[in-house]
């Protein structure tokens, strides 16, 4: 069964690549990038063994092994688009859970491109000890490399599949929120620390201690054991080696239990009925009451047409209840908070009485009233860009429910305007609130109109970009009802990253007519012209948003069927 599942994995992967050009390009570029790192890795491994002591090598390799194993668990959780070719849930209709199936799924998981690249990287410790002239450590490193790979695969698959199979919708939503917070903290923590600490005078004793502890955890046993053997600590090396070899045997029953649970349990969350508010039908003869399913529709209909208000009201419900949307809000708030902390941390440098020394102390983030630097105002344009960009793949989030728009004959313009109106209902107040907080923190209220003009203009351009790209360049997302943490096919991560990078560049380029005047105003300290920039930003952003939604609506009218067919071809969306 192991060979059958490995062949099945590659057949599914190749078939997916034939039908998806972007997935093929993403896989090829990702593979090329990973392989290109192997040569520097080999050179660095050889240099590490030749020019450093066995103690240092043991610390470095132990920490690296721990990070590799942990990475197999965290990366699929934190990066949408990681490989999930053989999901046990998808095999429930074809076979019963068994130990042979569990072992085969493990082998198939290790036989993909990430597993092959990781396996080659795990051979680097053998090269390191060969350069150090320790044959015994080379043999032990070659023996434990497969154990490290299997440990990472089993642990990662157990956690990833287990999280995706959570029976509680509320639990999955909580995991999505926590996962988003972890992503942002891990991504911005190095920058935050670099602002707080003086890197030229940073002592690494604590870092070395952390690395040594990581090597002594179960995640680092396999790569740390040869180091202790090279140092002459034979008993420690034997204990770590035995532990590393036993760890896959301990994880196998856990992984098997997850496989059995997801293949035999329910795959859909329970749906609780909700009581909707009831109102009297205006002008009704019998005074019968009807449920008010979308209460915001009636409010938004005062400023827009009925179809546009209906789309906007439905999207507002998504922003409140759908974990995929909630995860975006959490990421936005975390980025704003962490950027504010990084900017404020620049005020924590304290100069001692000795002019030749500088002590860096964390005395609190300098974001009190009137204490923050003027660069804090840049949070407004950043928040505006991110807010407008959020709906760039909104049609994909609808999944096959998009057929209701097509069946109802909903004009594309109403769809585009409705989604933009729903986003602006809460995003514009947020952007304004961020700028007000920046004015309070810096005390430079005279600068606020200029930055507000840039922010509003950037928000309109971002909405225009999102209205166009969600029609022209949709990419695969998790279907409704699934956790945002569940991984997708391997090419999606590259497509998403590429479109996001291009989107940021395009939005910034579209705001050059506003960015240039702001730079001139700041250089000449002529902030009274900020009011003119505010008016220009409102006009520029409004025109861009209206043009983007109008053109996006016309494109959507022509591409409704093609979009629906594309979305239906994605895994899990054909039953949404």
Coordinates of C-alpha atoms in Angstrom, one line a residue:
X1 CA 0.0 0.0 0.0
X2 CA 2.9 2.4 0.6
X3 CA 4.1 2.2 -3.0
X4 CA 0.5 2.6 -4.2
X5 CA -0.1 5.8 -2.1
X6 CA 3.2 7.3 -3.2
X7 CA 2.3 6.7 -6.9
X8 CA -1.2 8.1 -6.2
X9 CA 0.2 11.2 -4.7
X10 CA 2.4 12.0 -7.6
X11 CA -0.3 11.1 -10.1
X12 CA -2.7 13.6 -8.4
X13 CA 0.0 16.2 -8.3
X14 CA 0.9 15.9 -11.9
X15 CA -2.8 15.9 -13.0
X16 CA -3.4 19.1 -11.0
X17 CA -0.4 20.7 -12.6
X18 CA -1.6 19.9 -16.1
X19 CA -4.9 21.6 -15.5
X20 CA -3.5 24.6 -13.6
X21 CA -0.7 26.6 -15.1
X22 CA -0.2 28.8 -12.1
X23 CA 0.1 25.8 -9.8
X24 CA 2.8 24.3 -12.2
X25 CA 4.7 27.6 -12.2
X26 CA 4.4 27.9 -8.4
X27 CA 5.7 24.4 -7.9
X28 CA 8.6 24.8 -10.3
X29 CA 9.7 28.1 -8.9
X30 CA 9.3 26.8 -5.3
X31 CA 11.3 23.7 -6.1
X32 CA 14.0 25.7 -7.9
X33 CA 14.3 28.1 -5.0
X34 CA 14.5 25.2 -2.5
X35 CA 17.1 23.3 -4.5
X36 CA 19.2 26.4 -5.1
X37 CA 19.6 26.7 -1.3
X38 CA 21.1 23.2 -1.0
X39 CA 24.5 24.2 -2.4
X40 CA 25.0 27.1 0.1
X41 CA 23.7 24.8 2.8
X42 CA 26.2 22.1 1.9
X43 CA 29.0 24.7 1.8
X44 CA 27.9 26.2 5.1
X45 CA 27.7 22.7 6.7
X46 CA 31.2 21.8 5.6
X47 CA 32.6 25.1 6.9
X48 CA 30.8 24.7 10.2
X49 CA 32.4 21.3 10.8
X50 CA 35.9 22.5 9.7
X51 CA 36.2 25.8 11.5
X52 CA 34.1 25.4 14.7
X53 CA 34.3 23.3 17.7
X54 CA 32.1 20.2 18.3
X55 CA 30.3 22.0 21.1
X56 CA 29.3 24.8 18.8
X57 CA 28.3 22.4 16.0
X58 CA 26.1 20.4 18.4
X59 CA 24.3 23.6 19.5
X60 CA 23.7 24.8 16.0
X61 CA 22.6 21.4 14.5
X62 CA 20.4 20.7 17.5
X63 CA 18.5 24.0 17.2
X64 CA 18.3 23.6 13.4
X65 CA 16.8 20.1 13.8
X66 CA 14.2 21.4 16.2
X67 CA 13.3 24.2 13.9
X68 CA 12.9 21.8 11.0
X69 CA 10.5 19.5 12.9
X70 CA 8.5 22.4 14.3
X71 CA 8.4 24.0 10.8
X72 CA 6.6 20.9 9.4
X73 CA 3.9 21.6 12.0
X74 CA 3.6 25.4 11.8
X75 CA 4.0 26.1 8.1
X76 CA 0.9 24.2 6.9
X77 CA -1.1 25.9 9.7
X78 CA 0.2 29.4 9.1
X79 CA 0.5 29.5 5.3
X80 CA -2.5 29.0 3.2
X81 CA -1.7 26.9 0.1
X82 CA 0.6 24.2 1.6
X83 CA 0.4 20.8 0.1
X84 CA -2.5 18.5 1.2
X85 CA -2.7 16.1 -1.7
X86 CA -3.7 13.0 0.3
X87 CA -6.2 14.0 2.9
X88 CA -7.6 11.0 4.8
X89 CA -11.1 12.5 4.6
X90 CA -11.0 12.3 0.9
X91 CA -10.1 8.6 1.0
X92 CA -13.0 7.6 3.4
X93 CA -15.2 6.6 0.4
X94 CA -12.6 4.3 -1.1
X95 CA -11.0 2.4 1.8
X96 CA -11.3 1.8 5.5
X97 CA -8.8 3.2 8.0
X98 CA -6.0 0.8 8.8
X99 CA -2.4 0.7 10.1
X100 CA -1.2 0.1 6.5
X101 CA -3.1 3.2 5.3
X102 CA -1.6 5.3 8.1
X103 CA 2.0 4.2 7.3
X104 CA 1.3 4.7 3.6
X105 CA 0.0 8.2 4.2
X106 CA 3.2 9.0 6.2
X107 CA 5.4 7.7 3.4
X108 CA 3.4 9.6 0.8
X109 CA 3.7 12.8 2.9
X110 CA 7.5 12.4 3.0
X111 CA 7.7 11.6 -0.8
X112 CA 6.5 15.1 -2.0
X113 CA 8.8 17.9 -2.9
X114 CA 8.9 19.4 0.6
X115 CA 9.8 16.0 2.0
X116 CA 12.5 15.3 -0.5
X117 CA 14.1 18.8 0.0
X118 CA 13.9 18.3 3.8
X119 CA 15.5 14.9 3.5
X120 CA 18.4 16.3 1.5
X121 CA 18.8 19.1 4.1
X122 CA 18.9 16.6 6.9
X123 CA 21.9 15.0 5.2
X124 CA 23.9 18.2 5.9
X125 CA 24.9 17.2 9.5
X126 CA 26.6 14.1 8.0
X127 CA 28.6 16.5 5.8
X128 CA 29.4 18.7 8.8
X129 CA 30.8 15.8 10.8
X130 CA 32.7 14.4 7.8
X131 CA 34.4 17.8 7.4
X132 CA 35.3 17.6 11.1
X133 CA 36.8 14.1 10.6
X134 CA 34.3 12.3 12.9
X135 CA 33.3 9.1 11.2
X136 CA 31.3 7.8 14.1
X137 CA 29.2 11.0 14.1
X138 CA 28.7 10.7 10.3
X139 CA 27.3 7.2 10.6
X140 CA 25.0 8.2 13.5
X141 CA 23.8 11.3 11.6
X142 CA 23.0 9.2 8.5
X143 CA 21.1 6.7 10.7
X144 CA 19.0 9.4 12.4
X145 CA 18.2 11.6 9.4
X146 CA 15.2 9.4 8.3
X147 CA 13.9 9.4 11.9
X148 CA 13.9 13.2 11.9
X149 CA 12.1 13.4 8.6
X150 CA 9.4 10.9 9.7
X151 CA 9.0 12.7 13.0
X152 CA 8.3 16.0 11.3
X153 CA 5.9 14.4 8.8
X154 CA 3.9 12.6 11.4
X155 CA 3.8 15.4 13.9
X156 CA 2.8 17.9 11.1
X157 CA 0.1 15.7 9.6
X158 CA -1.3 14.8 13.0
X159 CA -1.7 18.5 14.0
X160 CA -2.8 19.8 10.6
X161 CA -5.4 17.1 9.8
X162 CA -6.6 17.1 13.4
X163 CA -7.1 20.9 13.4
X164 CA -9.0 20.6 10.0
X165 CA -11.2 18.0 11.5
X166 CA -12.3 19.9 14.6
X167 CA -16.0 19.2 15.1
X168 CA -16.6 22.6 16.8
X169 CA -17.1 25.5 14.5
X170 CA -16.4 27.9 17.4
X171 CA -13.2 26.0 18.1
X172 CA -12.0 26.3 14.5
X173 CA -12.8 30.0 14.6
X174 CA -10.7 30.4 17.7
X175 CA -7.9 28.5 16.1
X176 CA -8.1 30.8 13.1
X177 CA -7.8 33.9 15.3
X178 CA -5.0 32.4 17.4
X179 CA -3.1 31.3 14.2
X180 CA -3.4 34.7 12.7
X181 CA -2.0 36.3 15.8
X182 CA 0.9 33.9 15.9
X183 CA 1.7 34.6 12.2
X184 CA 1.9 38.3 12.8
X185 CA 3.9 38.1 16.0
X186 CA 6.4 35.7 14.5
X187 CA 6.7 37.9 11.3
X188 CA 7.2 41.2 13.1
X189 CA 8.9 40.2 16.3
X190 CA 12.4 40.3 14.9
X191 CA 11.9 43.9 13.6
X192 CA 10.4 44.9 16.9
X193 CA 13.3 43.5 18.8
X194 CA 15.8 45.2 16.5
X195 CA 14.2 48.5 17.3
X196 CA 14.3 47.9 21.0
X197 CA 17.8 46.4 21.3
X198 CA 21.2 47.7 20.1
X199 CA 22.2 44.9 17.9
X200 CA 25.9 46.0 17.9
X201 CA 26.1 45.4 21.6
X202 CA 23.7 42.5 21.9
X203 CA 25.0 39.6 23.9
X204 CA 24.3 36.2 22.5
X205 CA 24.7 34.1 25.6
X206 CA 21.0 33.9 26.0
X207 CA 20.5 32.9 22.4
X208 CA 23.1 30.1 22.7
X209 CA 21.3 28.9 25.8
X210 CA 18.0 28.8 24.0
X211 CA 19.6 26.9 21.1
X212 CA 21.1 24.4 23.5
X213 CA 17.7 23.8 25.1
X214 CA 16.1 23.4 21.7
X215 CA 18.5 20.7 20.8
X216 CA 17.7 18.8 24.0
X217 CA 14.0 18.8 23.2
X218 CA 12.5 15.8 21.4
X219 CA 12.4 17.9 18.2
X220 CA 16.2 18.3 18.1
X221 CA 17.3 14.8 19.4
X222 CA 18.1 13.4 16.0
X223 CA 20.5 16.1 15.0
X224 CA 22.0 16.8 18.4
X225 CA 22.9 13.1 19.2
X226 CA 25.9 12.9 16.8
X227 CA 27.3 16.1 18.3
X228 CA 27.4 14.6 21.8
X229 CA 29.0 11.5 20.4
X230 CA 31.7 13.7 18.8
X231 CA 32.3 15.4 22.2
X232 CA 32.9 12.0 23.8
X233 CA 29.6 12.0 25.8
X234 CA 28.6 8.6 24.6
X235 CA 25.8 7.9 27.1
X236 CA 24.1 11.2 26.3
X237 CA 24.4 10.4 22.6
X238 CA 23.0 7.0 23.0
X239 CA 20.0 8.2 25.0
X240 CA 19.2 10.9 22.5
X241 CA 19.6 8.5 19.5
X242 CA 17.3 6.0 21.1
X243 CA 14.8 8.7 21.9
X244 CA 14.9 10.0 18.3
X245 CA 14.4 6.5 16.9
X246 CA 11.5 5.8 19.3
X247 CA 9.7 9.1 18.7
X248 CA 8.2 8.0 15.3
X249 CA 6.9 4.9 17.0
X250 CA 5.3 7.1 19.7
X251 CA 3.7 9.4 17.1
X252 CA 2.4 6.6 14.9
X253 CA -0.5 5.6 17.2
X254 CA -1.4 9.3 17.5
X255 CA -1.4 9.8 13.8
X256 CA -3.4 6.6 13.3
X257 CA -6.0 7.8 15.8
X258 CA -6.4 11.1 13.8
X259 CA -6.8 9.1 10.6
X260 CA -9.4 6.9 12.1
X261 CA -11.3 9.8 13.6
X262 CA -11.4 12.0 10.4
X263 CA -12.4 9.0 8.2
X264 CA -15.2 7.7 10.4
X265 CA -16.5 10.9 12.1
X266 CA -18.8 13.6 10.8
X267 CA -17.2 16.1 8.3
X268 CA -19.6 19.0 8.8
X269 CA -20.2 21.1 11.7
X270 CA -23.6 21.3 13.4
X271 CA -25.7 24.1 12.2
X272 CA -27.6 25.8 14.9
X273 CA -30.8 27.6 13.9
X274 CA -30.8 31.3 14.5
X275 CA -33.8 33.4 15.5
X276 CA -34.1 36.4 13.2
X277 CA -35.7 39.7 14.2
X278 CA -39.2 40.0 13.1
X279 CA -40.8 43.2 11.8
X280 CA -44.2 44.0 10.4
X281 CA -44.5 44.1 6.6
X282 CA -45.1 47.7 5.5
X283 CA -48.5 48.0 3.9
X284 CA -49.4 44.4 4.5
X285 CA -53.1 43.6 4.5
X286 CA -53.0 41.0 7.2
X287 CA -50.3 42.5 9.2
X288 CA -48.3 39.2 9.0
X289 CA -44.8 39.3 10.4
X290 CA -41.8 38.2 8.3
X291 CA -38.3 37.5 9.3
X292 CA -35.8 40.3 8.8
X293 CA -32.9 38.1 7.6
X294 CA -30.6 41.0 6.6
X295 CA -31.4 44.0 8.8
X296 CA -28.6 46.1 7.3
X297 CA -30.3 45.9 3.9
X298 CA -33.1 48.2 4.9
X299 CA -30.6 50.8 6.3
X300 CA -28.2 50.6 3.3
X301 CA -31.1 50.8 0.8
X302 CA -31.4 54.5 1.8
X303 CA -28.1 55.3 0.1
X304 CA -28.0 52.6 -2.6
X305 CA -30.2 50.5 -4.9
X306 CA -32.0 47.4 -3.5
X307 CA -29.7 44.8 -5.1
X308 CA -26.6 46.7 -4.0
X309 CA -27.9 47.0 -0.5
X310 CA -28.7 43.3 -0.4
X311 CA -25.2 42.3 -1.5
X312 CA -23.7 44.7 1.0
X313 CA -25.9 43.5 3.9
X314 CA -24.9 39.9 3.1
X315 CA -21.2 40.8 3.0
X316 CA -21.5 42.5 6.4
X317 CA -22.8 39.3 7.8
X318 CA -19.7 37.5 6.4
X319 CA -17.4 40.1 8.1
X320 CA -19.1 39.3 11.4
X321 CA -19.4 35.5 11.3
X322 CA -17.1 33.9 8.6
X323 CA -13.7 32.9 10.1
X324 CA -12.0 33.6 6.8
X325 CA -13.0 37.2 7.0
X326 CA -12.4 37.4 10.8
X327 CA -8.9 36.2 10.3
X328 CA -8.2 39.1 7.9
X329 CA -9.5 41.6 10.5
X330 CA -7.3 40.1 13.2
X331 CA -4.3 40.3 10.9
X332 CA -5.1 44.0 10.1
X333 CA -5.4 44.9 13.8
X334 CA -2.2 43.0 14.7
X335 CA -0.2 44.7 11.9
X336 CA -1.3 48.2 13.0
X337 CA -0.6 47.5 16.7
X338 CA 2.8 46.0 16.0
X339 CA 3.9 48.7 13.6
X340 CA 2.8 51.3 16.2
X341 CA 4.9 49.4 18.8
X342 CA 7.9 49.4 16.5
X343 CA 7.7 53.1 15.8
X344 CA 7.2 53.9 19.5
X345 CA 10.1 51.6 20.5
X346 CA 12.5 54.1 18.8
X347 CA 11.9 56.3 21.8
X348 CA 13.4 53.8 24.3
X349 CA 17.0 54.7 23.9
X350 CA 18.5 56.2 27.1
X351 CA 22.0 57.8 27.1
X352 CA 24.1 57.2 30.2
X353 CA 26.2 59.8 31.9
X354 CA 29.2 58.3 30.1
X355 CA 29.2 59.8 26.6
X356 CA 31.2 56.8 25.2
X357 CA 28.5 54.2 26.1
X358 CA 24.9 53.8 25.4
X359 CA 22.6 51.6 27.4
X360 CA 19.5 50.4 25.7
X361 CA 16.6 50.0 28.1
X362 CA 12.9 49.1 27.5
X363 CA 11.2 51.9 29.4
X364 CA 7.9 51.5 27.7
X365 CA 6.7 52.2 24.2
X366 CA 6.8 55.9 23.5
X367 CA 3.2 56.4 22.3
X368 CA 1.8 58.7 25.0
X369 CA 0.0 61.9 24.1
X370 CA 2.3 64.1 22.1
X371 CA 5.4 61.8 22.5
X372 CA 5.2 59.7 19.4
X373 CA 7.3 60.5 16.3
X374 CA 5.6 62.0 13.2
X375 CA 6.2 58.8 11.2
X376 CA 3.4 57.3 13.2
X377 CA 1.0 59.0 10.7
X378 CA 2.1 56.4 8.1
X379 CA -0.1 53.9 9.9
X380 CA -3.1 55.6 8.2
X381 CA -2.1 54.9 4.6
X382 CA -0.9 51.4 5.5
X383 CA -4.3 50.7 7.1
X384 CA -6.1 52.1 4.1
X385 CA -4.1 50.0 1.7
X386 CA -4.7 46.8 3.6
X387 CA -8.4 47.6 4.1
X388 CA -9.1 48.2 0.5
X389 CA -7.1 45.2 -0.6
X390 CA -9.0 42.8 1.7
X391 CA -11.8 42.1 -0.9
X392 CA -9.4 41.3 -3.8
X393 CA -10.5 37.7 -3.8
X394 CA -14.0 38.1 -2.4
X395 CA -15.7 36.2 -5.2
X396 CA -13.7 33.1 -4.4
X397 CA -14.9 33.3 -0.8
X398 CA -18.5 33.1 -2.1
X399 CA -17.6 29.7 -3.7
X400 CA -20.4 28.2 -5.8
X401 CA -23.0 30.3 -4.0
X402 CA -22.1 32.8 -6.7
X403 CA -24.6 30.9 -8.9
X404 CA -27.4 32.8 -7.0
X405 CA -26.2 36.1 -8.5
X406 CA -26.1 34.6 -12.0
X407 CA -29.5 33.0 -11.6
X408 CA -31.1 36.2 -10.3
X409 CA -29.6 38.2 -13.1
X410 CA -27.8 40.5 -10.6
X411 CA -25.9 43.2 -12.5
X412 CA -22.1 43.0 -12.0
X413 CA -22.1 46.6 -11.1
X414 CA -24.4 45.9 -8.1
X415 CA -22.2 43.1 -7.0
X416 CA -19.0 45.3 -7.1
X417 CA -20.7 48.3 -5.4
X418 CA -22.3 46.1 -2.7
X419 CA -19.0 44.5 -1.7
X420 CA -17.2 47.8 -1.7
X421 CA -20.0 49.4 0.3
X422 CA -20.0 46.6 2.9
X423 CA -16.2 47.0 3.4
X424 CA -16.3 50.8 3.5
X425 CA -19.0 50.6 6.2
X426 CA -16.5 49.5 8.8
X427 CA -13.2 50.2 7.2
X428 CA -13.5 53.9 6.6
X429 CA -14.3 54.6 10.3
X430 CA -11.3 52.4 11.2
X431 CA -8.9 54.3 9.0
X432 CA -10.1 57.6 10.4
X433 CA -9.8 56.3 13.9
X434 CA -6.2 55.3 13.3
X435 CA -5.3 58.7 12.0
X436 CA -7.1 60.4 15.0
X437 CA -5.0 58.1 17.3
X438 CA -1.9 59.2 15.4
X439 CA -2.7 62.8 15.8
X440 CA -3.3 62.2 19.5
X441 CA 0.0 60.3 19.8
X442 CA 2.1 62.8 17.9
X443 CA 0.3 66.0 18.9
X444 CA 0.8 67.2 15.3
X445 CA -2.8 67.8 14.4
X446 CA -1.8 70.1 11.6
X447 CA -0.4 67.2 9.7
X448 CA -3.5 65.1 10.0
X449 CA -5.4 66.5 6.9
X450 CA -2.6 65.7 4.5
X451 CA -2.2 62.1 5.7
X452 CA -6.0 61.7 5.7
X453 CA -6.1 62.8 2.1
X454 CA -3.4 60.2 1.2
X455 CA -5.2 57.5 3.2
X456 CA -8.6 58.1 1.6
X457 CA -7.1 58.3 -1.9
X458 CA -5.1 55.1 -1.3
X459 CA -8.3 53.4 0.1
X460 CA -10.2 54.2 -3.1
X461 CA -7.4 53.0 -5.4
X462 CA -7.2 49.8 -3.3
X463 CA -10.9 49.2 -3.7
X464 CA -10.6 49.7 -7.4
X465 CA -7.8 47.2 -7.6
X466 CA -9.8 44.7 -5.6
X467 CA -12.9 45.1 -7.7
X468 CA -10.9 44.3 -10.8
X469 CA -8.6 41.5 -9.6
X470 CA -11.4 39.5 -7.9
X471 CA -12.9 39.2 -11.3
X472 CA -9.8 38.8 -13.5
X473 CA -7.4 36.9 -11.2
X474 CA -9.3 34.8 -8.6
X475 CA -7.2 32.2 -6.8
X476 CA -8.1 29.2 -4.7
X477 CA -9.4 29.7 -1.2
X478 CA -10.8 27.5 1.5
X479 CA -14.5 26.8 0.9
X480 CA -17.1 28.2 3.3
X481 CA -17.4 26.3 6.6
X482 CA -13.7 25.3 6.7
X483 CA -11.1 26.7 9.0
X484 CA -8.8 29.3 7.4
X485 CA -5.9 27.3 8.7
X486 CA -6.6 24.3 6.5
X487 CA -4.0 23.9 3.8
X488 CA -4.8 24.1 0.1
X489 CA -3.0 22.7 -3.0
X490 CA 0.7 23.5 -3.4
X491 CA 0.6 26.1 -6.2
X492 CA -1.9 28.4 -4.5
X493 CA 0.6 29.9 -2.0
X494 CA 2.8 31.1 -4.8
X495 CA -0.1 32.6 -6.8
X496 CA -1.5 34.3 -3.7
X497 CA 1.9 35.8 -2.8
X498 CA 2.6 37.0 -6.3
X499 CA -0.8 38.7 -6.6
X500 CA -0.5 40.3 -3.2
X501 CA 3.0 41.7 -4.1
X502 CA 1.7 43.0 -7.5
X503 CA -1.3 44.4 -5.8
X504 CA 0.7 46.4 -3.3
X505 CA 2.9 47.8 -6.0
X506 CA 0.0 48.7 -8.3
X507 CA -1.9 50.5 -5.5
X508 CA 1.1 52.5 -4.5
X509 CA 1.8 53.4 -8.1
X510 CA -1.8 54.5 -8.5
X511 CA -1.3 56.9 -5.5
X512 CA 1.8 58.6 -6.8
X513 CA -0.2 61.8 -7.6
X514 CA -1.0 62.0 -3.9
X515 CA 2.3 60.7 -2.5
X516 CA 4.4 63.2 -4.4
X517 CA 2.5 66.3 -3.0
X518 CA 2.7 64.9 0.5
X519 CA 6.5 64.5 0.2
X520 CA 6.8 68.1 -1.0
X521 CA 4.6 69.4 1.8
X522 CA 6.6 67.5 4.4
X523 CA 10.0 68.7 3.0
X524 CA 8.9 72.4 3.0
X525 CA 6.9 72.0 6.2
X526 CA 3.9 73.6 4.5
X527 CA 1.2 71.6 6.2
X528 CA -1.5 74.2 5.6
X529 CA -1.6 72.8 2.0
X530 CA -2.7 69.5 3.6
X531 CA -6.4 70.6 3.3
X532 CA -6.0 70.8 -0.4
X533 CA -4.4 67.4 -0.4
X534 CA -7.4 66.2 1.6
X535 CA -9.8 67.4 -1.0
X536 CA -7.7 65.9 -3.8
X537 CA -7.5 62.6 -1.9
X538 CA -11.3 62.4 -1.6
X539 CA -11.7 63.1 -5.3
X540 CA -9.0 60.8 -6.4
X541 CA -10.0 57.9 -4.2
X542 CA -13.7 58.4 -5.0
X543 CA -13.1 58.5 -8.7
X544 CA -10.8 55.4 -8.6
X545 CA -13.3 53.4 -6.5
X546 CA -16.2 54.3 -8.8
X547 CA -14.2 53.6 -11.9
X548 CA -13.0 50.3 -10.5
X549 CA -16.4 49.1 -9.5
X550 CA -18.0 50.2 -12.8
X551 CA -15.3 48.5 -14.9
X552 CA -15.2 45.4 -12.6
X553 CA -19.0 45.2 -12.9
X554 CA -18.8 45.1 -16.7
X555 CA -16.1 42.4 -16.6
X556 CA -18.2 40.4 -14.1
X557 CA -21.2 40.5 -16.4
X558 CA -19.1 38.8 -19.1
X559 CA -17.2 36.4 -16.9
X560 CA -19.9 35.1 -14.5
X561 CA -20.0 31.6 -16.0
X562 CA -16.3 31.3 -16.4
X563 CA -15.7 32.4 -12.8
X564 CA -18.3 29.9 -11.5
X565 CA -16.6 27.1 -13.5
X566 CA -13.2 28.0 -12.2
X567 CA -14.4 28.1 -8.6
X568 CA -16.2 24.8 -8.9
X569 CA -13.0 23.2 -10.1
X570 CA -11.3 23.9 -6.8
X571 CA -11.1 21.2 -4.2
X572 CA -14.1 21.3 -1.8
X573 CA -15.9 24.0 -3.7
X574 CA -18.0 21.6 -5.9
X575 CA -20.2 20.8 -2.9
X576 CA -20.2 24.3 -1.2

